[in-house]
Rosetta silent file (secondary structure, phi, psi, omega in degrees, C-alpha in Angstrom):
SEQUENCE: XXXXXXXXXXXXXXXXXXXXXXXXXXXXXXXXXXXXXXXXXXXXXXXXXXXXXXXXXXXXXXXXXXXXXXXXXXXXXXXXXXXXXXXXXXXXXXXXXXXXXXXXXXXXXXXXXXXXXXXXXXXXXXXXXXXXXXXXXXXXXXXXXXXXXXXXXXXXXXXXXXXXXXXXXXXXXXXXXXXXXXXXXXXXXXXXXXXXXXXXXXXXXXXXXXXXXXXXXXXXXXXXXXXXXXXXXXXXXXXXXXXXXXXXXXXXXXXXXXXXXXXXXXXXXXXXXXXXXXXXXXX
SCORE:     score description
SCORE:     0.000 S_00000001
   1 L     0.000  154.402  174.785  -34.090   95.925  -36.135 S_00000001
   2 L   -91.788  148.533  179.331  -33.323   92.837  -38.151 S_00000001
   3 L   -69.299  134.266 -176.944  -33.199   89.485  -36.413 S_00000001
   4 L   -86.179  155.866  169.952  -29.634   88.443  -35.770 S_00000001
   5 L   -70.978  162.604  178.900  -28.096   85.070  -36.489 S_00000001
   6 H   -52.767  -37.320 -177.506  -27.204   83.051  -33.366 S_00000001
   7 H   -68.583  -22.936 -176.906  -23.580   84.173  -33.681 S_00000001
   8 H  -104.686    6.087 -170.981  -24.679   87.831  -33.675 S_00000001
   9 L   -56.127  131.511 -179.692  -27.379   87.541  -31.016 S_00000001
  10 L   -97.632  161.341  179.234  -27.662   90.647  -28.859 S_00000001
  11 L  -127.655   81.278 -176.877  -28.605   90.854  -25.208 S_00000001
  12 L   -67.801  145.404  169.241  -30.473   94.111  -24.667 S_00000001
  13 L   -74.404  174.297 -177.945  -30.964   95.466  -21.180 S_00000001
  14 L  -103.166   46.487  171.843  -34.531   96.310  -20.206 S_00000001
  15 L   -85.439 -177.003 -174.702  -34.209  100.083  -20.381 S_00000001
  16 H   -60.027  -37.658 -178.145  -36.579  102.250  -22.431 S_00000001
  17 H   -68.992  -33.914 -177.825  -34.670  101.740  -25.678 S_00000001
  18 H   -74.911  -23.837  177.330  -34.669   97.963  -25.355 S_00000001
  19 H   -59.365  -46.218  176.366  -38.458   97.844  -24.852 S_00000001
  20 H   -65.237  -33.565  178.178  -38.893   99.013  -28.434 S_00000001
  21 H   -65.242  -40.990  177.674  -36.207   96.578  -29.514 S_00000001
  22 H   -62.810  -42.441  179.645  -38.114   93.668  -27.976 S_00000001
  23 H   -64.001  -44.308  179.292  -41.313   94.717  -29.766 S_00000001
  24 H   -63.632  -44.955 -179.302  -39.514   95.069  -33.084 S_00000001
  25 H   -65.643  -29.752  178.268  -37.726   91.746  -32.683 S_00000001
  26 H   -61.945  -42.742  175.823  -41.006   90.019  -31.837 S_00000001
  27 H   -66.956  -41.190 -179.754  -42.341   90.889  -35.267 S_00000001
  28 H   -62.571  -41.962 -178.243  -39.067   89.949  -36.954 S_00000001
  29 H   -69.583  -32.874  174.393  -38.958   86.556  -35.256 S_00000001
  30 H   -61.418  -44.373  177.517  -42.553   85.815  -36.276 S_00000001
  31 H   -61.793  -40.523 -179.562  -41.565   86.388  -39.897 S_00000001
  32 H   -66.089  -36.463  177.545  -38.535   84.188  -39.452 S_00000001
  33 H   -60.918  -43.877  179.790  -40.664   81.405  -37.971 S_00000001
  34 H   -63.824  -30.939  179.149  -42.882   81.416  -41.066 S_00000001
  35 H   -72.993  -34.646 -171.147  -39.770   81.170  -43.260 S_00000001
  36 H  -103.079  -16.418 -179.651  -38.231   78.235  -41.381 S_00000001
  37 L    44.268   66.229 -177.808  -41.295   76.233  -40.164 S_00000001
  38 L   -59.952  141.134  178.727  -39.584   74.871  -37.022 S_00000001
  39 E   -91.559  116.201 -173.759  -40.334   71.258  -36.143 S_00000001
  40 E  -111.923  116.772  173.962  -41.482   71.103  -32.522 S_00000001
  41 E   -83.476  119.968 -178.481  -41.526   67.835  -30.604 S_00000001
  42 E  -115.039  106.389  170.867  -44.230   68.091  -27.960 S_00000001
  43 E   -96.985   94.420 -167.368  -44.224   65.532  -25.182 S_00000001
  44 L  -132.467 -179.018 -171.991  -47.284   66.950  -23.540 S_00000001
  45 L   -82.188  154.655 -171.947  -50.371   66.011  -21.613 S_00000001
  46 L   -64.000  -24.009 -176.031  -53.201   64.014  -23.088 S_00000001
  47 L   -72.997  -27.180 -168.648  -55.766   66.751  -22.480 S_00000001
  48 L  -118.670    7.977 -173.090  -54.096   69.325  -24.733 S_00000001
  49 H   -58.491  -48.418 -176.965  -52.367   67.383  -27.509 S_00000001
  50 H   -64.237  -45.692 -178.429  -54.789   68.343  -30.280 S_00000001
  51 H   -64.305  -41.272  179.186  -54.982   72.013  -29.327 S_00000001
  52 H   -61.036  -45.587  178.861  -51.199   72.274  -29.046 S_00000001
  53 H   -61.575  -42.336 -179.197  -50.712   70.770  -32.506 S_00000001
  54 H   -67.271  -36.623  176.262  -53.308   73.114  -34.004 S_00000001
  55 H   -61.423  -46.815  179.608  -51.699   76.161  -32.378 S_00000001
  56 H   -61.979  -43.989  179.245  -48.320   75.267  -33.879 S_00000001
  57 H   -63.411  -43.468 -179.373  -49.837   74.684  -37.304 S_00000001
  58 H   -62.584  -37.585 -177.320  -51.803   77.934  -37.203 S_00000001
  59 H   -73.765  -30.631 -179.604  -48.721   79.898  -36.247 S_00000001
  60 L   122.183    8.372  176.803  -46.579   78.371  -38.989 S_00000001
  61 L   -99.990  176.148 -179.350  -44.601   75.668  -37.153 S_00000001
  62 E  -118.714  121.558 -179.165  -44.763   71.880  -37.543 S_00000001
  63 E   -89.464  150.677  172.667  -45.909   69.715  -34.597 S_00000001
  64 E  -146.954  117.696 -177.247  -44.740   66.201  -33.746 S_00000001
  65 L   -97.393   63.051 -176.560  -46.115   64.367  -30.712 S_00000001
  66 L   -92.519  100.521 -166.187  -43.302   61.803  -30.469 S_00000001
  67 L  -133.674   28.474  176.983  -43.518   60.731  -26.837 S_00000001
  68 L  -117.518  148.655  179.674  -42.490   57.105  -26.398 S_00000001
  69 L   -58.177  152.022 -176.806  -39.131   55.756  -25.220 S_00000001
  70 L    77.275  -20.690  173.428  -36.559   54.791  -27.872 S_00000001
  71 L  -104.573  -31.071 -174.344  -38.189   57.271  -30.277 S_00000001
  72 H   -62.818  -41.973 -179.391  -38.241   60.395  -28.105 S_00000001
  73 H   -65.913  -54.411  178.009  -34.461   60.726  -27.936 S_00000001
  74 H   -57.744  -35.987 -179.845  -33.664   60.313  -31.630 S_00000001
  75 H   -69.373  -37.459  179.476  -36.476   62.699  -32.538 S_00000001
  76 H   -60.793  -27.045 -179.968  -35.216   65.345  -30.111 S_00000001
  77 H   -72.105  -27.324 -177.835  -31.914   65.309  -32.015 S_00000001
  78 H  -104.070  -11.527 -179.452  -33.586   66.306  -35.288 S_00000001
  79 L   -71.185  158.034  173.597  -36.307   68.577  -33.919 S_00000001
  80 L   -78.544  -34.436  179.031  -35.975   72.348  -33.953 S_00000001
  81 E  -157.274  161.116 -176.029  -37.287   72.551  -30.395 S_00000001
  82 E  -132.691  137.469  171.175  -38.781   70.298  -27.719 S_00000001
  83 E  -112.705  130.872  172.058  -41.566   70.798  -25.171 S_00000001
  84 E  -117.693  107.923 -176.127  -41.773   68.647  -22.035 S_00000001
  85 E  -114.032  124.981 -170.795  -45.123   69.248  -20.321 S_00000001
  86 L   -92.737   26.444 -174.526  -45.829   67.354  -17.087 S_00000001
  87 L   -63.092  -44.208  179.383  -49.621   67.523  -17.228 S_00000001
  88 L  -135.016   72.205 -169.764  -50.330   63.766  -17.378 S_00000001
  89 L   -81.603   79.962  173.253  -46.956   62.081  -16.746 S_00000001
  90 L   -67.480  163.073 -171.205  -47.580   58.382  -17.227 S_00000001
  91 H   -57.912  -44.990 -178.370  -44.587   56.089  -16.627 S_00000001
  92 H   -65.402  -38.282  179.709  -43.681   55.614  -20.290 S_00000001
  93 H   -68.931  -36.057  177.818  -43.940   59.328  -20.972 S_00000001
  94 H   -60.941  -43.437  177.570  -41.736   60.134  -17.964 S_00000001
  95 H   -62.506  -41.187 -179.999  -39.037   57.896  -19.385 S_00000001
  96 H   -65.161  -35.391  179.787  -39.424   59.525  -22.797 S_00000001
  97 H   -64.214  -46.618  178.974  -39.052   62.993  -21.287 S_00000001
  98 H   -63.242  -40.897  177.921  -35.719   62.228  -19.642 S_00000001
  99 H   -61.891  -44.786 -178.316  -34.542   60.589  -22.860 S_00000001
 100 H   -67.358  -41.455  179.998  -35.607   63.580  -24.955 S_00000001
 101 H   -62.769  -43.761  179.858  -34.030   66.127  -22.599 S_00000001
 102 H   -64.230  -43.996  179.884  -30.706   64.305  -22.585 S_00000001
 103 H   -66.932  -39.339  178.238  -30.699   63.926  -26.371 S_00000001
 104 H   -61.338  -42.348  177.667  -31.705   67.562  -26.868 S_00000001
 105 H   -61.554  -43.228  179.798  -28.781   68.665  -24.725 S_00000001
 106 H   -62.511  -37.643 -175.217  -26.384   66.481  -26.714 S_00000001
 107 H   -90.233   -7.475 -175.760  -27.688   67.844  -30.016 S_00000001
 108 L    75.884   23.773  178.597  -27.991   71.472  -28.931 S_00000001
 109 L   -85.457  125.007  178.727  -31.771   71.435  -29.396 S_00000001
 110 E   -66.988  142.190  179.499  -33.544   74.020  -27.217 S_00000001
 111 E  -140.056  150.482 -173.787  -36.147   72.535  -24.903 S_00000001
 112 E  -114.062  132.265  173.765  -38.888   73.857  -22.658 S_00000001
 113 E  -104.854  122.960  175.122  -39.915   72.482  -19.267 S_00000001
 114 E  -115.570   98.673 -172.771  -43.534   73.116  -18.218 S_00000001
 115 L   -83.777   69.619 -172.311  -43.832   71.804  -14.619 S_00000001
 116 L   -62.028  125.692  172.395  -47.601   71.482  -14.522 S_00000001
 117 L    60.085   28.817  176.284  -49.101   71.206  -11.009 S_00000001
 118 L   -72.747  160.554  178.535  -45.788   70.544   -9.254 S_00000001
 119 L   129.294  -81.038 -176.532  -45.555   70.983   -5.516 S_00000001
 120 L   -96.014   -9.240  178.482  -47.829   68.642   -3.612 S_00000001
 121 L   -94.843  116.794 -165.798  -48.041   65.854   -6.224 S_00000001
 122 H   -70.059  -36.539 -174.637  -45.024   63.607   -5.640 S_00000001
 123 H   -68.000  -52.074 -177.850  -44.481   61.931   -9.033 S_00000001
 124 H   -70.157  -30.736  179.941  -44.430   65.049  -11.196 S_00000001
 125 H   -66.999  -42.373  176.825  -42.579   67.062   -8.560 S_00000001
 126 H   -66.263  -40.208  178.854  -39.704   64.573   -8.472 S_00000001
 127 H   -64.435  -42.336  179.173  -39.670   64.389  -12.269 S_00000001
 128 H   -60.286  -40.446  178.496  -39.596   68.179  -12.563 S_00000001
 129 H   -64.287  -41.566  178.490  -36.591   68.325  -10.242 S_00000001
 130 H   -63.828  -42.796 -179.856  -34.777   65.683  -12.309 S_00000001
 131 H   -68.787  -36.062  177.160  -35.521   67.536  -15.540 S_00000001
 132 H   -62.785  -35.514  176.642  -34.436   70.854  -14.059 S_00000001
 133 H   -63.755  -22.186  178.112  -31.090   69.246  -13.249 S_00000001
 134 L   -84.630    3.955  170.963  -30.757   68.539  -16.992 S_00000001
 135 L    63.139   74.074  175.795  -30.751   72.319  -17.577 S_00000001
 136 L   -64.269  158.441  175.828  -33.737   73.221  -19.769 S_00000001
 137 L   -73.873  -40.612 -177.821  -33.457   76.153  -22.139 S_00000001
 138 E  -139.073  141.468  170.227  -36.724   77.671  -20.901 S_00000001
 139 E  -117.380  129.082  179.384  -38.984   76.996  -17.921 S_00000001
 140 E  -127.835  130.349  177.167  -42.616   78.098  -18.220 S_00000001
 141 E  -167.585  173.976  173.516  -45.261   77.924  -15.541 S_00000001
 142 E   -79.972  175.143 -173.062  -47.722   79.843  -13.430 S_00000001
 143 H   -59.157  -44.833 -178.031  -46.558   81.604  -10.288 S_00000001
 144 H   -65.845  -37.028  178.273  -47.303   78.724   -7.896 S_00000001
 145 H   -66.277  -41.591  179.445  -45.547   76.209  -10.149 S_00000001
 146 H   -66.469  -41.723  177.754  -42.427   78.366  -10.401 S_00000001
 147 H   -62.683  -43.593  179.649  -42.341   78.910   -6.640 S_00000001
 148 H   -66.110  -40.540 -179.911  -42.743   75.165   -6.012 S_00000001
 149 H   -62.725  -32.147  178.017  -40.081   74.263   -8.581 S_00000001
 150 L   -80.120   -2.916 -179.161  -37.642   76.545   -6.756 S_00000001
 151 L    77.657   22.803 -176.077  -38.433   74.736   -3.499 S_00000001
 152 L  -111.672    7.573 -179.426  -40.037   77.834   -1.980 S_00000001
 153 L  -169.299  174.952 -174.736  -43.661   76.694   -1.808 S_00000001
 154 L  -101.118    6.337 -179.394  -46.080   73.785   -2.016 S_00000001
 155 L    94.163  179.465 -176.748  -47.739   74.614   -5.345 S_00000001
 156 L   -99.042 -149.933  178.228  -51.168   75.889   -6.237 S_00000001
 157 E  -100.114   88.977 -173.737  -54.624   74.368   -6.487 S_00000001
 158 L    65.845 -124.316  179.571  -54.004   71.699   -9.104 S_00000001
 159 L   -88.369   -0.907 -177.596  -53.116   73.520  -12.309 S_00000001
 160 E   -94.916  136.648  178.397  -54.378   76.858  -10.946 S_00000001
 161 L   -77.492  141.540  172.355  -52.019   79.348   -9.359 S_00000001
 162 L  -113.427    8.135  179.952  -52.744   80.645   -5.876 S_00000001
 163 L  -119.221  156.224  177.445  -49.804   83.073   -5.943 S_00000001
 164 L   -81.635  156.934  178.098  -49.290   86.368   -7.745 S_00000001
 165 L   -59.780  -44.649 -178.052  -46.815   86.738  -10.582 S_00000001
 166 H   -61.798  -32.500 -179.334  -44.784   89.312   -8.648 S_00000001
 167 H   -70.898  -14.179 -178.674  -44.457   86.950   -5.687 S_00000001
 168 H   -98.557   -1.198 -176.056  -42.765   84.390   -7.986 S_00000001
 169 H   -64.215  -40.689  178.432  -40.062   86.686   -9.379 S_00000001
 170 H   -60.172  -44.228  178.906  -37.558   85.768   -6.663 S_00000001
 171 H   -64.745  -42.440  179.874  -38.107   82.056   -7.375 S_00000001
 172 H   -62.597  -42.389  179.277  -37.872   82.587  -11.126 S_00000001
 173 H   -63.605  -41.042  179.089  -34.618   84.500  -10.767 S_00000001
 174 H   -63.759  -42.801  178.534  -33.160   81.754   -8.571 S_00000001
 175 H   -62.405  -45.065 -179.072  -34.115   79.053  -11.088 S_00000001
 176 H   -60.493  -43.500 -176.366  -32.645   81.052  -13.952 S_00000001
 177 H   -72.037  -32.891 -178.458  -29.349   81.633  -12.160 S_00000001
 178 H   -87.001  -29.778 -176.331  -28.874   78.042  -11.011 S_00000001
 179 H  -101.638  -20.345 -174.191  -30.106   76.247  -14.133 S_00000001
 180 L    83.982    3.172 -178.297  -29.198   78.697  -16.882 S_00000001
 181 L   -84.712  152.756  162.700  -32.788   78.674  -18.148 S_00000001
 182 E   -80.179  136.184 -177.016  -34.934   81.617  -19.109 S_00000001
 183 E  -116.439  127.127  179.495  -37.982   81.500  -16.835 S_00000001
 184 E  -114.551  120.591  177.355  -41.431   82.672  -17.947 S_00000001
 185 E  -101.201  120.315 -178.948  -44.140   83.211  -15.322 S_00000001
 186 E   -86.936  140.647  177.583  -47.614   83.245  -16.824 S_00000001
 187 L  -178.501 -169.196  176.989  -50.281   85.558  -15.475 S_00000001
 188 L   -53.689  -39.274  164.742  -52.308   88.679  -16.310 S_00000001
 189 L  -117.882  122.665  178.528  -48.889   90.189  -17.041 S_00000001
 190 E   -79.179  135.296  178.011  -46.283   87.599  -18.029 S_00000001
 191 E  -114.752  130.957 -175.033  -42.881   88.084  -16.412 S_00000001
 192 E  -127.788  132.456 -178.821  -39.789   86.696  -18.136 S_00000001
 193 E  -142.859  148.712  171.199  -36.261   86.632  -16.722 S_00000001
 194 L  -106.695   14.504 -178.344  -32.841   85.215  -17.481 S_00000001
 195 L    97.519  -17.646  177.899  -31.712   85.833  -13.911 S_00000001
 196 L  -123.129  -56.097  178.893  -30.473   89.335  -14.680 S_00000001
 197 L   -88.161  145.429  176.449  -32.940   91.013  -17.033 S_00000001
 198 E  -128.247  127.725 -179.425  -36.675   91.107  -16.287 S_00000001
 199 E  -124.790  137.979  178.076  -39.279   91.780  -18.991 S_00000001
 200 E  -113.312  128.706  179.473  -43.031   92.185  -18.534 S_00000001
 201 E  -116.217  121.613 -169.581  -45.461   91.345  -21.351 S_00000001
 202 L  -118.313   23.630  170.564  -48.996   92.636  -20.829 S_00000001
 203 L   -84.560 -176.211  176.106  -51.015   91.556  -23.859 S_00000001
 204 L   111.262 -173.526 -179.846  -53.498   88.686  -23.795 S_00000001
 205 L  -157.368  148.288 -177.155  -56.964   87.992  -22.465 S_00000001
 206 H   -62.008  -23.108 -179.499  -58.462   86.088  -19.536 S_00000001
 207 H   -65.734  -18.772  173.361  -60.307   83.706  -21.894 S_00000001
 208 H   -57.666  -32.087 -178.999  -56.991   81.961  -22.558 S_00000001
 209 H   -78.604   -9.036 -179.318  -57.382   80.509  -19.056 S_00000001
 210 H  -105.345    7.893  175.693  -60.838   79.147  -19.963 S_00000001
 211 L  -114.701  122.629  179.990  -59.658   77.120  -22.967 S_00000001
 212 L   -60.446  122.327 -179.007  -58.050   73.776  -22.225 S_00000001
 213 L    98.281   -2.790 -178.392  -54.483   74.004  -23.435 S_00000001
 214 L   -58.999  -38.651  176.218  -54.351   77.792  -23.535 S_00000001
 215 L   -85.069  -41.950 -176.153  -51.297   77.847  -21.295 S_00000001
 216 H   -62.140  -39.104 -178.922  -49.791   74.519  -22.268 S_00000001
 217 H   -64.985  -27.355  177.155  -49.689   75.347  -25.975 S_00000001
 218 H   -60.655  -34.583  177.768  -47.618   78.425  -25.195 S_00000001
 219 H   -59.042  -39.191  178.007  -44.823   76.097  -24.095 S_00000001
 220 H   -68.876  -36.619  177.234  -44.695   74.606  -27.594 S_00000001
 221 H   -66.532  -38.742  175.368  -44.655   78.105  -29.114 S_00000001
 222 H   -59.373  -40.541  178.853  -41.745   79.020  -26.832 S_00000001
 223 H   -65.573  -39.380  179.077  -39.869   75.987  -28.152 S_00000001
 224 H   -62.601  -48.510 -179.239  -40.570   77.006  -31.751 S_00000001
 225 H   -67.669  -32.284 -178.773  -39.274   80.543  -31.250 S_00000001
 226 H   -62.901  -21.488 -179.637  -36.255   79.321  -29.241 S_00000001
 227 L   -77.557   -6.329 -169.792  -34.957   77.616  -32.376 S_00000001
 228 L   -97.943  -17.161 -176.528  -34.648   80.973  -34.162 S_00000001
 229 L  -161.556  148.526 -178.900  -32.043   82.861  -32.107 S_00000001
 230 L   -78.162  -14.398  174.726  -29.553   82.173  -29.316 S_00000001
 231 L   -83.155   92.777 -172.023  -30.869   85.046  -27.175 S_00000001
 232 H   -76.249  -18.643  168.998  -33.554   82.974  -25.469 S_00000001
 233 H   -66.273  -43.991  178.704  -34.852   85.886  -23.405 S_00000001
 234 H   -60.969  -46.535 -178.042  -35.538   87.635  -26.695 S_00000001
 235 H   -68.280  -33.833  179.179  -37.224   84.588  -28.250 S_00000001
 236 H   -68.871  -41.075  175.159  -39.312   83.969  -25.121 S_00000001
 237 H   -63.031  -43.428 -178.917  -40.535   87.559  -25.100 S_00000001
 238 H   -63.528  -45.312  179.623  -41.290   87.330  -28.834 S_00000001
 239 H   -62.501  -45.358 -179.950  -43.204   84.065  -28.508 S_00000001
 240 H   -63.349  -41.293 -179.060  -45.206   85.329  -25.551 S_00000001
 241 H   -66.011  -48.084  179.463  -45.979   88.606  -27.314 S_00000001
 242 H   -59.493  -44.577 -177.786  -47.121   86.994  -30.567 S_00000001
 243 H   -62.849  -45.881 -174.873  -49.256   84.477  -28.666 S_00000001
 244 H   -79.802  -28.450  172.557  -50.931   87.015  -26.411 S_00000001
 245 H   -63.611  -42.763  177.009  -51.480   89.612  -29.143 S_00000001
 246 H   -60.823  -39.561  178.212  -53.363   86.930  -31.086 S_00000001
 247 H   -64.351  -41.864  179.342  -55.424   86.182  -27.979 S_00000001
 248 H   -61.525  -44.174  179.258  -56.242   89.851  -27.522 S_00000001
 249 H   -67.081  -40.054 -179.849  -57.405   90.168  -31.132 S_00000001
 250 H   -64.653  -40.018 -178.851  -59.441   86.944  -30.931 S_00000001
 251 H   -63.875  -33.049 -177.930  -61.216   88.080  -27.769 S_00000001
 252 H   -65.615  -20.281 -178.797  -62.300   91.310  -29.434 S_00000001
 253 L  -116.596   16.574 -177.678  -64.374   89.341  -31.958 S_00000001
 254 L  -118.514  161.001 -179.858  -65.630   86.554  -29.658 S_00000001
 255 L  -102.258  -15.226 -178.350  -68.566   86.222  -27.286 S_00000001
 256 L   177.587 -174.820 -175.609  -66.952   83.849  -24.814 S_00000001
 257 H   -62.584  -27.794  179.749  -64.429   81.006  -24.528 S_00000001
 258 H   -66.016  -44.339  177.263  -66.369   78.769  -26.928 S_00000001
 259 H   -82.109  -22.200 -179.230  -66.079   81.172  -29.848 S_00000001
 260 H   -65.406  -41.192 -173.525  -62.700   82.421  -28.640 S_00000001
 261 H   -58.537  -52.455  177.155  -60.852   79.110  -29.211 S_00000001
 262 H   -67.795  -33.700  177.572  -61.348   78.897  -33.011 S_00000001
 263 H   -64.107  -34.691  178.500  -60.960   82.670  -33.341 S_00000001
 264 H   -64.396  -43.304  176.907  -57.617   82.377  -31.549 S_00000001
 265 H   -62.577  -41.442  177.354  -56.367   79.796  -34.064 S_00000001
 266 H   -61.280  -44.377 -177.602  -57.492   82.067  -36.896 S_00000001
 267 H   -67.903  -35.094  173.432  -55.729   85.052  -35.368 S_00000001
 268 H   -61.408  -42.682 -178.560  -52.501   83.102  -34.915 S_00000001
 269 H   -67.200  -37.595 -175.816  -52.665   82.133  -38.575 S_00000001
 270 H   -89.107   -8.215 -174.776  -53.412   85.677  -39.764 S_00000001
 271 L   -60.935  137.123  177.584  -50.991   87.414  -37.412 S_00000001
 272 L  -125.796  164.916 -173.654  -48.355   89.569  -39.105 S_00000001
 273 H   -61.346  -41.538 -178.260  -45.182   91.242  -37.913 S_00000001
 274 H   -63.123  -38.355  178.568  -46.515   94.797  -38.109 S_00000001
 275 H   -65.319  -42.572  178.268  -49.493   93.925  -35.925 S_00000001
 276 H   -60.851  -46.925 -178.573  -47.231   92.337  -33.317 S_00000001
 277 H   -61.979  -40.864 -173.866  -44.945   95.368  -33.297 S_00000001
 278 H   -77.982  -29.239 -176.379  -47.793   97.875  -33.045 S_00000001
 279 H  -100.310   -9.365 -177.019  -49.818   96.115  -30.342 S_00000001
 280 L   -59.642  131.852  174.799  -47.000   94.736  -28.161 S_00000001
 281 L  -116.579   98.310 -172.931  -47.160   95.939  -24.557 S_00000001
 282 E  -127.565  134.729  178.837  -43.695   95.252  -23.156 S_00000001
 283 L  -139.200    0.000    0.000  -41.989   96.840  -20.157 S_00000001
């Protein structure tokens, strides 16, 4: 299928025919990303800034780490997409996040909320709730983070999930229905829902969890793809598929997480639409 313009965006159900449609669209959207080079504003944690920028560059997007008040809002208005990652939410960055989310909403810029380690940590948990009230386009997190964000649990062990992906589907569906966001739960199989449709993406490799920023950078990729089509379930599936197919290919030629990280950047850069379509495991 050809990628539709926002005005023509389709909303496939998740029956057998739509599974192939998601795989095909994932390749199409990757090509479209390379044509448009979306500008992604990443207000993210200090540990992963460099890796996130390199992931966006390798994929074909343009990173901008504009994360201070009075600049964050105006930049969100001109960006193609925005990531708000709560990994190291210092006071100035918290203010910039609220400013960017509000400006993105005013400008129609899609934005991603990554509620890192919410649940038992009071500052980020309160901030995540405030940002969720501003109606993000996409919410991405591990199972424990999604459950905590929905108010159904206390979170995981720091940034590590202690819950299964399947156990977070109820929470993800509730968040999607109340906020209007597409919710992506990261795990061995990623589960993505808009509150009605549920899609499972099963590419990837465990070494992504052993590279600092492996999960966080996906949030920026979700923002990049979200700028390409109004069907944000479709763009979230496409972004997740492209990202995890590259990880799968990188792992096949690596000896461990140390060699995997640069191989992953190479594979993102070399990734093509046909490879995404042929290797996508979507259900």
